PDB file of C-alpha atoms in Angstrom:
ATOM      1  CA  ALA A   8      -0.086   0.009   0.039  1.00 72.00           C
ATOM      2  CA  GLN A   9       1.198   3.491  -0.813  1.00 80.00           C
ATOM      3  CA  SER A  10       1.613   6.151   2.043  1.00 90.00           C
ATOM      4  CA  VAL A  11       2.728   9.613   2.149  1.00 94.00           C
ATOM      5  CA  SER A  12       4.541  11.343   4.915  1.00 95.00           C
ATOM      6  CA  GLN A  13       4.460  15.236   5.377  1.00 95.00           C
ATOM      7  CA  HIS A  14       7.151  15.924   8.193  1.00 88.00           C
ATOM      8  CA  ASN A  15       6.190  19.410   9.092  1.00 88.00           C
ATOM      9  CA  HIS A  16       2.735  19.892  10.750  1.00 91.00           C
ATOM     10  CA  HIS A  17       2.974  23.474  11.202  1.00 95.00           C
ATOM     11  CA  VAL A  18       5.490  25.966   9.771  1.00 97.00           C
ATOM     12  CA  ILE A  19       5.660  29.637  10.742  1.00 97.00           C
ATOM     13  CA  LEU A  20       7.639  32.014   8.605  1.00 97.00           C
ATOM     14  CA  SER A  21       7.898  35.594   8.275  1.00 97.00           C
ATOM     15  CA  GLU A  22       7.406  37.192   4.737  1.00 96.00           C
ATOM     16  CA  ALA A  23      10.232  37.043   2.406  1.00 96.00           C
ATOM     17  CA  ALA A  24      11.556  33.996   4.035  1.00 97.00           C
ATOM     18  CA  SER A  25      12.082  30.821   2.034  1.00 97.00           C
ATOM     19  CA  LEU A  26      10.035  27.832   2.246  1.00 97.00           C
ATOM     20  CA  GLU A  27      10.534  24.061   1.963  1.00 97.00           C
ATOM     21  CA  LEU A  28       8.039  21.593   2.872  1.00 97.00           C
ATOM     22  CA  GLY A  29       8.941  17.913   3.060  1.00 96.00           C
ATOM     23  CA  CYS A  30       6.974  15.127   1.392  1.00 97.00           C
ATOM     24  CA  ASN A  31       8.047  11.423   1.319  1.00 96.00           C
ATOM     25  CA  TYR A  32       6.120   8.543  -0.099  1.00 94.00           C
ATOM     26  CA  SER A  33       6.394   5.009  -0.151  1.00 90.00           C
ATOM     27  CA  TYR A  34       5.430   2.897  -3.237  1.00 81.00           C
ATOM     28  CA  GLY A  35       7.341   0.651  -5.286  1.00 72.00           C
ATOM     29  CA  GLY A  36       6.031   1.379  -8.665  1.00 79.00           C
ATOM     30  CA  THR A  37       5.644   4.320 -10.986  1.00 83.00           C
ATOM     31  CA  VAL A  38       3.941   7.191  -9.144  1.00 87.00           C
ATOM     32  CA  ASN A  39       2.469  10.513 -10.027  1.00 90.00           C
ATOM     33  CA  LEU A  40       3.012  13.324  -7.402  1.00 94.00           C
ATOM     34  CA  PHE A  41       0.996  16.349  -6.427  1.00 94.00           C
ATOM     35  CA  TRP A  42       0.947  19.207  -4.219  1.00 96.00           C
ATOM     36  CA  TYR A  43      -2.514  20.669  -3.324  1.00 95.00           C
ATOM     37  CA  VAL A  44      -3.268  23.846  -1.477  1.00 95.00           C
ATOM     38  CA  GLN A  45      -6.321  24.717   0.593  1.00 93.00           C
ATOM     39  CA  TYR A  46      -6.605  28.493   1.455  1.00 93.00           C
ATOM     40  CA  PRO A  47      -8.830  29.431   4.631  1.00 89.00           C
ATOM     41  CA  GLY A  48     -12.361  28.924   3.731  1.00 85.00           C
ATOM     42  CA  GLN A  49     -11.645  27.651   0.283  1.00 87.00           C
ATOM     43  CA  HIS A  50     -11.425  24.156  -1.406  1.00 85.00           C
ATOM     44  CA  LEU A  51      -8.486  22.303  -2.448  1.00 90.00           C
ATOM     45  CA  GLN A  52      -6.693  23.576  -5.478  1.00 91.00           C
ATOM     46  CA  LEU A  53      -3.914  21.998  -7.397  1.00 93.00           C
ATOM     47  CA  LEU A  54      -0.540  23.710  -7.038  1.00 95.00           C
ATOM     48  CA  LEU A  55       1.595  21.528  -9.137  1.00 95.00           C
ATOM     49  CA  LYS A  56       2.032  18.038 -10.385  1.00 94.00           C
ATOM     50  CA  TYR A  57       4.768  15.672 -11.501  1.00 94.00           C
ATOM     51  CA  PHE A  58       4.016  12.920 -13.969  1.00 91.00           C
ATOM     52  CA  SER A  59       7.405  12.298 -15.977  1.00 89.00           C
ATOM     53  CA  GLY A  60      10.234  14.199 -17.535  1.00 92.00           C
ATOM     54  CA  ASP A  61      12.018  17.044 -15.858  1.00 94.00           C
ATOM     55  CA  PRO A  62      12.002  16.185 -11.989  1.00 95.00           C
ATOM     56  CA  LEU A  63      11.887  20.070 -11.313  1.00 96.00           C
ATOM     57  CA  VAL A  64       8.212  21.151 -11.820  1.00 96.00           C
ATOM     58  CA  LYS A  65       6.997  24.669 -11.507  1.00 95.00           C
ATOM     59  CA  GLY A  66       3.388  25.508 -10.289  1.00 94.00           C
ATOM     60  CA  ILE A  67       1.324  28.450  -9.703  1.00 92.00           C
ATOM     61  CA  LYS A  68       2.250  31.414  -7.614  1.00 93.00           C
ATOM     62  CA  GLY A  69       5.992  30.755  -7.658  1.00 95.00           C
ATOM     63  CA  PHE A  70       5.897  27.304  -6.163  1.00 97.00           C
ATOM     64  CA  GLU A  71       8.195  24.515  -7.454  1.00 97.00           C
ATOM     65  CA  ALA A  72       8.860  20.866  -6.454  1.00 98.00           C
ATOM     66  CA  GLU A  73      11.586  18.484  -7.064  1.00 96.00           C
ATOM     67  CA  PHE A  74      11.075  14.814  -7.440  1.00 95.00           C
ATOM     68  CA  ILE A  75      14.177  12.806  -6.255  1.00 95.00           C
ATOM     69  CA  LYS A  76      13.385   9.229  -6.868  1.00 91.00           C
ATOM     70  CA  SER A  77      16.268   7.851  -4.969  1.00 92.00           C
ATOM     71  CA  LYS A  78      14.952   9.538  -1.826  1.00 94.00           C
ATOM     72  CA  PHE A  79      11.234   8.983  -2.610  1.00 94.00           C
ATOM     73  CA  SER A  80      10.687  12.658  -1.974  1.00 96.00           C
ATOM     74  CA  PHE A  81       8.748  15.451  -3.554  1.00 97.00           C
ATOM     75  CA  ASN A  82       9.536  18.614  -1.589  1.00 97.00           C
ATOM     76  CA  LEU A  83       7.710  21.847  -2.246  1.00 98.00           C
ATOM     77  CA  ARG A  84       9.751  25.028  -2.330  1.00 97.00           C
ATOM     78  CA  LYS A  85       9.287  28.648  -2.617  1.00 97.00           C
ATOM     79  CA  PRO A  86      12.082  31.310  -2.558  1.00 97.00           C
ATOM     80  CA  SER A  87      10.147  34.044  -0.910  1.00 97.00           C
ATOM     81  CA  VAL A  88       6.895  33.610   0.874  1.00 97.00           C
ATOM     82  CA  GLN A  89       4.131  36.020   0.998  1.00 96.00           C
ATOM     83  CA  TRP A  90       1.289  36.655   3.731  1.00 96.00           C
ATOM     84  CA  SER A  91      -1.187  35.319   1.065  1.00 96.00           C
ATOM     85  CA  ASP A  92       0.514  32.029   1.153  1.00 97.00           C
ATOM     86  CA  THR A  93      -0.961  31.219   4.611  1.00 97.00           C
ATOM     87  CA  ALA A  94      -2.699  27.999   3.853  1.00 96.00           C
ATOM     88  CA  GLU A  95      -2.605  24.236   4.294  1.00 94.00           C
ATOM     89  CA  TYR A  96      -0.466  22.290   2.002  1.00 96.00           C
ATOM     90  CA  PHE A  97      -1.164  18.588   1.100  1.00 95.00           C
ATOM     91  CA  CYS A  98       1.170  16.172  -0.778  1.00 96.00           C
ATOM     92  CA  ALA A  99      -0.552  13.366  -2.609  1.00 94.00           C
ATOM     93  CA  VAL A 100       0.512  10.376  -4.591  1.00 92.00           C
ATOM     94  CA  THR A 101      -1.386   8.325  -7.072  1.00 88.00           C
ATOM     95  CA  SER A 102      -0.423   5.519  -9.420  1.00 79.00           C
ATOM     96  CA  ASN A 103      -1.814   4.275 -12.702  1.00 69.00           C
ATOM     97  CA  THR A 104      -2.373   0.821 -11.310  1.00 68.00           C
ATOM     98  CA  ASN A 105      -4.545   1.489  -8.243  1.00 64.00           C
ATOM     99  CA  ALA A 106      -7.527   3.249  -9.985  1.00 64.00           C
ATOM    100  CA  GLY A 107      -5.958   6.487  -9.643  1.00 68.00           C
ATOM    101  CA  LYS A 108      -7.090   7.004  -6.141  1.00 78.00           C
ATOM    102  CA  SER A 109      -4.981   9.440  -4.275  1.00 85.00           C
ATOM    103  CA  THR A 110      -3.078   8.892  -1.036  1.00 90.00           C
ATOM    104  CA  PHE A 111      -2.692  12.222   0.823  1.00 92.00           C
ATOM    105  CA  GLY A 112      -0.341  13.275   3.494  1.00 93.00           C
ATOM    106  CA  ASP A 113      -1.762  14.716   6.802  1.00 92.00           C
ATOM    107  CA  GLY A 114      -0.980  18.286   5.398  1.00 93.00           C
ATOM    108  CA  THR A 115       1.211  21.128   6.637  1.00 95.00           C
ATOM    109  CA  THR A 116      -0.306  24.265   7.922  1.00 95.00           C
ATOM    110  CA  LEU A 117       1.764  27.222   6.800  1.00 97.00           C
ATOM    111  CA  THR A 118       1.527  30.634   8.679  1.00 97.00           C
ATOM    112  CA  VAL A 119       3.243  33.477   7.166  1.00 97.00           C
ATOM    113  CA  LYS A 120       3.542  36.602   9.427  1.00 95.00           C
ATOM    114  CA  PRO A 121       3.406  39.977   7.718  1.00 89.00           C
TER     115      PRO A 121
ATOM    116  CA  GLY B  10     -16.173  25.823 -17.307  1.00 53.00           C
ATOM    117  CA  ALA B  11     -18.059  24.816 -14.167  1.00 79.00           C
ATOM    118  CA  GLY B  12     -15.904  22.855 -11.673  1.00 91.00           C
ATOM    119  CA  VAL B  13     -17.111  20.119  -9.254  1.00 95.00           C
ATOM    120  CA  SER B  14     -19.925  21.099  -7.175  1.00 95.00           C
ATOM    121  CA  GLN B  15     -21.258  19.651  -3.983  1.00 97.00           C
ATOM    122  CA  SER B  16     -24.419  20.057  -1.907  1.00 96.00           C
ATOM    123  CA  PRO B  17     -25.250  20.894   0.631  1.00 97.00           C
ATOM    124  CA  SER B  18     -22.228  22.881   1.711  1.00 95.00           C
ATOM    125  CA  ASN B  19     -23.055  22.365   5.383  1.00 96.00           C
ATOM    126  CA  LYS B  20     -25.184  19.575   6.943  1.00 97.00           C
ATOM    127  CA  VAL B  21     -25.998  19.319  10.669  1.00 97.00           C
ATOM    128  CA  THR B  22     -27.722  16.164  11.769  1.00 97.00           C
ATOM    129  CA  GLU B  23     -28.547  14.279  14.934  1.00 97.00           C
ATOM    130  CA  LYS B  24     -26.996  10.958  15.750  1.00 97.00           C
ATOM    131  CA  GLY B  25     -28.842   8.063  14.107  1.00 97.00           C
ATOM    132  CA  LYS B  26     -30.250   9.960  11.238  1.00 97.00           C
ATOM    133  CA  ASP B  27     -29.391   9.276   7.703  1.00 98.00           C
ATOM    134  CA  VAL B  28     -27.839  11.806   5.380  1.00 98.00           C
ATOM    135  CA  GLU B  29     -27.300  12.190   1.589  1.00 98.00           C
ATOM    136  CA  LEU B  30     -24.444  14.164   0.122  1.00 98.00           C
ATOM    137  CA  ARG B  31     -24.525  14.987  -3.574  1.00 98.00           C
ATOM    138  CA  CYS B  32     -21.587  15.519  -6.057  1.00 97.00           C
ATOM    139  CA  ASP B  33     -21.827  17.011  -9.560  1.00 96.00           C
ATOM    140  CA  PRO B  34     -18.602  16.250 -11.301  1.00 96.00           C
ATOM    141  CA  ILE B  35     -17.075  18.243 -14.207  1.00 94.00           C
ATOM    142  CA  SER B  36     -18.895  17.473 -17.341  1.00 92.00           C
ATOM    143  CA  GLY B  37     -17.379  14.697 -19.439  1.00 89.00           C
ATOM    144  CA  HIS B  38     -15.121  13.378 -16.516  1.00 92.00           C
ATOM    145  CA  THR B  39     -15.663   9.588 -16.266  1.00 90.00           C
ATOM    146  CA  ALA B  40     -14.102   8.956 -12.920  1.00 90.00           C
ATOM    147  CA  LEU B  41     -15.394  10.280  -9.682  1.00 93.00           C
ATOM    148  CA  TYR B  42     -13.874   9.944  -6.109  1.00 93.00           C
ATOM    149  CA  TRP B  43     -15.286  10.665  -2.712  1.00 95.00           C
ATOM    150  CA  TYR B  44     -12.809  11.384   0.157  1.00 95.00           C
ATOM    151  CA  ARG B  45     -13.163  12.199   3.860  1.00 95.00           C
ATOM    152  CA  GLN B  46     -11.130  14.932   5.636  1.00 92.00           C
ATOM    153  CA  SER B  47     -11.357  14.853   9.346  1.00 88.00           C
ATOM    154  CA  LEU B  48     -10.180  17.707  11.565  1.00 80.00           C
ATOM    155  CA  GLY B  49      -6.391  18.076  11.432  1.00 71.00           C
ATOM    156  CA  GLN B  50      -5.932  15.283   8.984  1.00 75.00           C
ATOM    157  CA  GLY B  51      -5.380  14.492   5.493  1.00 79.00           C
ATOM    158  CA  LEU B  52      -7.860  13.198   3.037  1.00 89.00           C
ATOM    159  CA  GLU B  53      -8.996   9.611   3.319  1.00 91.00           C
ATOM    160  CA  PHE B  54     -10.085   7.943   0.326  1.00 91.00           C
ATOM    161  CA  LEU B  55     -13.578   6.371   0.393  1.00 93.00           C
ATOM    162  CA  ILE B  56     -14.770   5.125  -3.166  1.00 92.00           C
ATOM    163  CA  TYR B  57     -14.030   5.376  -6.605  1.00 89.00           C
ATOM    164  CA  PHE B  58     -16.445   5.338  -9.660  1.00 91.00           C
ATOM    165  CA  GLN B  59     -15.618   4.855 -13.223  1.00 88.00           C
ATOM    166  CA  GLY B  60     -18.730   5.488 -15.095  1.00 89.00           C
ATOM    167  CA  ASN B  61     -21.648   4.141 -12.962  1.00 90.00           C
ATOM    168  CA  SER B  62     -19.703   1.206 -11.545  1.00 88.00           C
ATOM    169  CA  ALA B  63     -17.436   1.320  -8.422  1.00 86.00           C
ATOM    170  CA  PRO B  64     -14.499  -0.870  -8.825  1.00 81.00           C
ATOM    171  CA  ASP B  65     -12.977   0.271  -5.615  1.00 82.00           C
ATOM    172  CA  LYS B  66     -14.955   0.698  -2.346  1.00 84.00           C
ATOM    173  CA  SER B  67     -12.152  -0.315  -0.200  1.00 84.00           C
ATOM    174  CA  GLY B  68     -12.147   3.024   1.793  1.00 89.00           C
ATOM    175  CA  LEU B  69     -15.773   2.831   3.015  1.00 92.00           C
ATOM    176  CA  PRO B  70     -15.406   2.685   6.786  1.00 92.00           C
ATOM    177  CA  SER B  71     -18.487   0.715   7.556  1.00 93.00           C
ATOM    178  CA  ASP B  72     -21.575  -0.728   5.952  1.00 94.00           C
ATOM    179  CA  ARG B  73     -23.477   2.431   6.977  1.00 97.00           C
ATOM    180  CA  PHE B  74     -21.736   4.156   4.171  1.00 97.00           C
ATOM    181  CA  SER B  75     -22.857   3.640   0.449  1.00 96.00           C
ATOM    182  CA  ALA B  76     -22.645   5.592  -2.686  1.00 96.00           C
ATOM    183  CA  GLU B  77     -24.026   5.430  -6.067  1.00 95.00           C
ATOM    184  CA  ARG B  78     -23.666   7.141  -9.343  1.00 95.00           C
ATOM    185  CA  THR B  79     -26.205   7.406 -12.095  1.00 89.00           C
ATOM    186  CA  GLY B  80     -25.919   8.421 -15.852  1.00 88.00           C
ATOM    187  CA  GLY B  81     -22.247   8.519 -15.567  1.00 84.00           C
ATOM    188  CA  SER B  82     -22.587  12.008 -13.721  1.00 92.00           C
ATOM    189  CA  VAL B  83     -24.106  12.714 -10.434  1.00 96.00           C
ATOM    190  CA  SER B  84     -23.127  10.741  -7.324  1.00 97.00           C
ATOM    191  CA  THR B  85     -24.625  10.489  -3.996  1.00 97.00           C
ATOM    192  CA  LEU B  86     -23.048   9.408  -0.747  1.00 97.00           C
ATOM    193  CA  THR B  87     -25.338   8.095   1.863  1.00 97.00           C
ATOM    194  CA  ILE B  88     -24.571   7.752   5.565  1.00 98.00           C
ATOM    195  CA  GLN B  89     -27.075   5.710   7.507  1.00 98.00           C
ATOM    196  CA  ARG B  90     -27.620   5.926  11.325  1.00 97.00           C
ATOM    197  CA  THR B  91     -24.949   8.714  11.608  1.00 97.00           C
ATOM    198  CA  GLN B  92     -22.464   8.547  14.511  1.00 97.00           C
ATOM    199  CA  GLN B  93     -20.428  11.385  15.950  1.00 95.00           C
ATOM    200  CA  GLU B  94     -17.278  10.205  14.428  1.00 94.00           C
ATOM    201  CA  ASP B  95     -18.704  10.668  10.931  1.00 96.00           C
ATOM    202  CA  SER B  96     -18.368  14.460  11.438  1.00 96.00           C
ATOM    203  CA  ALA B  97     -16.082  15.542   8.844  1.00 96.00           C
ATOM    204  CA  VAL B  98     -15.750  17.286   5.439  1.00 95.00           C
ATOM    205  CA  TYR B  99     -16.696  15.075   2.742  1.00 97.00           C
ATOM    206  CA  LEU B 100     -14.917  15.880  -0.655  1.00 96.00           C
ATOM    207  CA  CYS B 101     -15.699  14.716  -4.156  1.00 96.00           C
ATOM    208  CA  ALA B 102     -13.192  14.914  -7.031  1.00 94.00           C
ATOM    209  CA  SER B 103     -13.510  13.977 -10.624  1.00 93.00           C
ATOM    210  CA  SER B 104     -11.152  13.282 -13.514  1.00 91.00           C
ATOM    211  CA  GLN B 105     -10.990  12.233 -17.189  1.00 87.00           C
ATOM    212  CA  ARG B 106      -9.309   8.966 -16.168  1.00 71.00           C
ATOM    213  CA  LEU B 107      -7.993   7.928 -19.620  1.00 71.00           C
ATOM    214  CA  ALA B 108      -6.826   4.289 -19.592  1.00 66.00           C
ATOM    215  CA  GLY B 109      -3.193   4.032 -18.645  1.00 65.00           C
ATOM    216  CA  ALA B 110      -2.649   7.723 -18.575  1.00 71.00           C
ATOM    217  CA  PRO B 111      -1.654   9.943 -15.512  1.00 74.00           C
ATOM    218  CA  ASP B 112      -4.574  11.725 -14.133  1.00 79.00           C
ATOM    219  CA  THR B 113      -5.547  14.892 -12.320  1.00 86.00           C
ATOM    220  CA  GLN B 114      -8.373  15.004  -9.960  1.00 90.00           C
ATOM    221  CA  TYR B 115     -10.345  18.174  -9.578  1.00 91.00           C
ATOM    222  CA  PHE B 116     -11.973  18.859  -6.191  1.00 93.00           C
ATOM    223  CA  GLY B 117     -15.104  20.295  -5.189  1.00 94.00           C
ATOM    224  CA  PRO B 118     -15.676  22.497  -2.181  1.00 93.00           C
ATOM    225  CA  GLY B 119     -16.842  19.690   0.135  1.00 95.00           C
ATOM    226  CA  THR B 120     -19.670  19.124   2.474  1.00 97.00           C
ATOM    227  CA  ARG B 121     -19.049  19.669   6.179  1.00 96.00           C
ATOM    228  CA  LEU B 122     -21.145  17.286   8.081  1.00 97.00           C
ATOM    229  CA  THR B 123     -21.681  17.689  11.685  1.00 97.00           C
ATOM    230  CA  VAL B 124     -23.324  14.869  13.725  1.00 97.00           C
ATOM    231  CA  LEU B 125     -24.598  16.119  17.061  1.00 95.00           C
TER     232      LEU B 125
END
């Protein structure tokens, strides 16, 4: 069975600080990787995804993530956070062989102080 | 175009009552998923539909939970004899789910269920 681990449950940063949120997964086959964001009072939105190709993927709002296969990791990064990035961030994994259902991490709450 | 919609947005019910939650997927999406998000936790997979059939029901927590999908579109998640531990946000997602291809799921706003 696949699983996803997000190591940071709550991260607090000041504006302009750099961000890195960890995500590790366990699954032996080919995976598709996602980061979703949930702003306060809003629904889940796709931030970025990795299917294949360049392991460094860029998403919306200046976010990027790097797939490191050897480390089973897909960490999310942003060079300079803004107050508006305050949200909950979820890492998720699917594979093409398990009906595409997503396995999610428990989420990381990011609070950016103005 | 329209995204995934869910109704009601909020539902408060008494323990022991039955509830129905509805999901309208994006038009043309063949796959539909139900997830549950409990307070402070990630999303928990409940059930997956491809068309009107449900090849994977492995996530349904008990036989009080059931779901159906009609016309390859709208889906209803039914919880019978609700318990307080059923309180959560129930999320629906849909995708194109082309055979053998990676897939992106698009989520609805969820239904917040509170069982008193």
